[in-house]
Amino acid sequence: MSQMGFYFDQTRCTGCHTCRVACKDWHDLQSEGVNWMQIETIEKGTFPHLFLAFMATPCYQCETPACMAACPSEAISKRVSDGIVVVDPDACLGREKCEKTPCLKACRSRVPQFGPEENAKMQKCDFCLERLDQGKQPICVEACPMFALEIDTLTALQKKYGSSQEAAGFRHPVKLKPAVVFTPKPENYS
Ligand code: SF4
Ligand code: SF4
């Protein structure tokens, strides 16, 4: 299996949200409360010693997904071919019936999403797998005006960018082996 991974260049990101909006549009996501790509602003310090950075969080397609382990109805699985973590909406019990939505509680990056509808089923970033299957790049990668995003096999990304899994705003437990590589924005970045 060649595990697919996500690369984020935090030194390039301007926090414009184009990736998040492009994803919502392409996947026709509900306007309210559903973001398969999340953009977080990280601010530290006071003027004139301010640090400002952004964190783009799709799904990290963890090698040992906590969401999958937490799901009581085995609605979440990891594709053998590329390691992408997918959810079967027919097997998902839904927000109300599943009560505590353990998949969301288990994911420190809050990747599992639920729409506003009654008993909404869990939904999440799937690396635009239909586009990948057509040999196309995911829509967020294509849309980013700063070329801050890339999705490829984790091995190829590590060969190209190293294997840093530290960046401002990144809180995902590395013990879950998230398939991610960063170019972090150093605190003294100017
Ligand atoms: S890879 Fe696709 S589904 Fe995931 S955040 Fe990017 S556009 Fe959305
Ligand atoms: S589109 Fe690119 S620059 Fe804009 S928020 Fe997303 S990653 Fe950052």
Short mmCIF file of C-alpha atoms and ligand atoms in Angstrom, two decimals, residues 8 13-19 39 56 144-146 148-149, ligand 2:
data_model
loop_
_atom_site.label_atom_id
_atom_site.label_comp_id
_atom_site.label_asym_id
_atom_site.label_seq_id
_atom_site.Cartn_x
_atom_site.Cartn_y
_atom_site.Cartn_z
CA PHE A 8 1.39 22.04 4.17
CA CYS A 13 -0.18 30.31 3.73
CA THR A 14 -1.89 33.71 4.00
CA GLY A 15 -5.06 32.37 5.62
CA CYS A 16 -7.18 33.39 2.61
CA HIS A 17 -9.58 30.39 3.05
CA THR A 18 -9.72 29.76 -0.71
CA CYS A 19 -8.96 26.08 -0.14
CA ILE A 39 -8.27 26.96 8.53
CA ALA A 56 -4.79 24.13 7.19
CA CYS A 144 -4.52 27.49 -3.27
CA PRO A 145 -3.09 30.70 -4.81
CA MET A 146 0.08 30.37 -2.70
CA ALA A 148 0.98 25.95 0.08
CA LEU A 149 -0.72 22.53 -0.27
S1 SF4 B 2 -5.80 28.63 -0.08
FE1 SF4 B 2 -3.64 28.39 0.41
S2 SF4 B 2 -3.03 30.36 1.24
FE2 SF4 B 2 -5.27 30.27 1.31
S3 SF4 B 2 -5.77 29.49 3.33
FE3 SF4 B 2 -5.68 27.74 1.95
S4 SF4 B 2 -3.59 27.02 2.15
FE4 SF4 B 2 -3.62 29.05 2.96
#
